[in-house]
Short mmCIF file of C-alpha atoms in Angstrom, two decimals:
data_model
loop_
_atom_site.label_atom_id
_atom_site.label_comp_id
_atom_site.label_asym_id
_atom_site.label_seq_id
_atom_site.Cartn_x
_atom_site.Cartn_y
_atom_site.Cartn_z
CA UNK O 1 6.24 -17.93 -4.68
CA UNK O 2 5.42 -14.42 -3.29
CA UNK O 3 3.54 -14.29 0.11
CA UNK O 4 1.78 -11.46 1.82
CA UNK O 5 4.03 -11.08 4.28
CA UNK O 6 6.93 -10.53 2.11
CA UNK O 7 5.29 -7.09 0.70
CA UNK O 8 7.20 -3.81 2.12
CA UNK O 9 5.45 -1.48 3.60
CA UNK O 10 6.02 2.14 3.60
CA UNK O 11 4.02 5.26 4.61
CA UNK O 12 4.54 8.78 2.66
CA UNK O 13 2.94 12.02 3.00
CA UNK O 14 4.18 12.28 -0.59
CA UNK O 15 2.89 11.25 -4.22
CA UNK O 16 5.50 8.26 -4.98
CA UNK O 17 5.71 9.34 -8.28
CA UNK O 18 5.09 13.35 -8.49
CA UNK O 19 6.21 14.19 -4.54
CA UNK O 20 3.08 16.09 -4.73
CA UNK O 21 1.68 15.83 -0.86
CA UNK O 22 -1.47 14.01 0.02
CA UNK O 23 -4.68 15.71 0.43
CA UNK O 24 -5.13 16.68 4.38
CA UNK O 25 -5.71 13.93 6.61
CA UNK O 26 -4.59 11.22 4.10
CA UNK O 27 -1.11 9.24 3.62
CA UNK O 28 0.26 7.26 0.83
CA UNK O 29 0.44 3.55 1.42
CA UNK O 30 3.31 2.01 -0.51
CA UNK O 31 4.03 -1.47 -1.08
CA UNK O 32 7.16 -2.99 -2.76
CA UNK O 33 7.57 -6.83 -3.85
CA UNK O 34 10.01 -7.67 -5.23
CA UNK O 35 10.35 -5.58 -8.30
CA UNK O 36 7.04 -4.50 -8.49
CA UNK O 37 5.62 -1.42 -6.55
CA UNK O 38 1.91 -0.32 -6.03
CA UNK O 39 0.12 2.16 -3.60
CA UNK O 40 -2.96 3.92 -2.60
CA UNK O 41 -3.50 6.63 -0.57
CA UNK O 42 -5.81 6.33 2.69
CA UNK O 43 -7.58 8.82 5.35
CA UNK O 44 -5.29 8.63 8.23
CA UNK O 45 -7.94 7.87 10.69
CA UNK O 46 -8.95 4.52 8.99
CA UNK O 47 -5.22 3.78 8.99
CA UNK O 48 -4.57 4.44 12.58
CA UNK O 49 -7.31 1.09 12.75
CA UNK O 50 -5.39 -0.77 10.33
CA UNK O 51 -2.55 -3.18 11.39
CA UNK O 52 0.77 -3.77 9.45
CA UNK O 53 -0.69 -7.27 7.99
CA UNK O 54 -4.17 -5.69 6.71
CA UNK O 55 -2.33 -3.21 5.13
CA UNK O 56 0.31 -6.14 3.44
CA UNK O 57 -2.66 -7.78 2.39
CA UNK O 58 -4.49 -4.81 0.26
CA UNK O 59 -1.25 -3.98 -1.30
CA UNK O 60 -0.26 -7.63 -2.36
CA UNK O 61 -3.79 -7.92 -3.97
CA UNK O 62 -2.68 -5.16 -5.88
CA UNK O 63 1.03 -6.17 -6.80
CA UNK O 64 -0.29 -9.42 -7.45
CA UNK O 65 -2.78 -9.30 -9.82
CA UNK O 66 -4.21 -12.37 -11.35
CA UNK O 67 -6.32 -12.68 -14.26
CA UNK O 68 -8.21 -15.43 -14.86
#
């Protein structure tokens, strides 16, 4: 079974999907598990208060989706 901690992290300046860049002052975060791959882009002063786990956690919400 997937954990958090086994979600990739990766930081882009660039769309994943289009290469367009972010706006100013924001970053993609991108998270890969397994097969599946998610992101969401973030102002870069909120991430500079983020650590590597909170940002593992946000994305695995979002590659793991559960419905009920």
């Amino acid at each position: 079974m997937s954990k958090q901690k086994d979600v990739i992290v990766t930081l882009s300046k660039k769309h994943p999907k289009t290469g367009e860049p972010a706006q100013t002052g924001h970053m993609f975060v991108i998270g890969v598990l397994g097969h599946k791959t998610d992101w969401y882009e973030i102002d870069t002063e909120k991430l500079n208060n983020l650590k590597n786990e909170d940002l593992q956690r946000d994305l695995f919400a979002l590659l793991h989706k559960r419905t009920h």
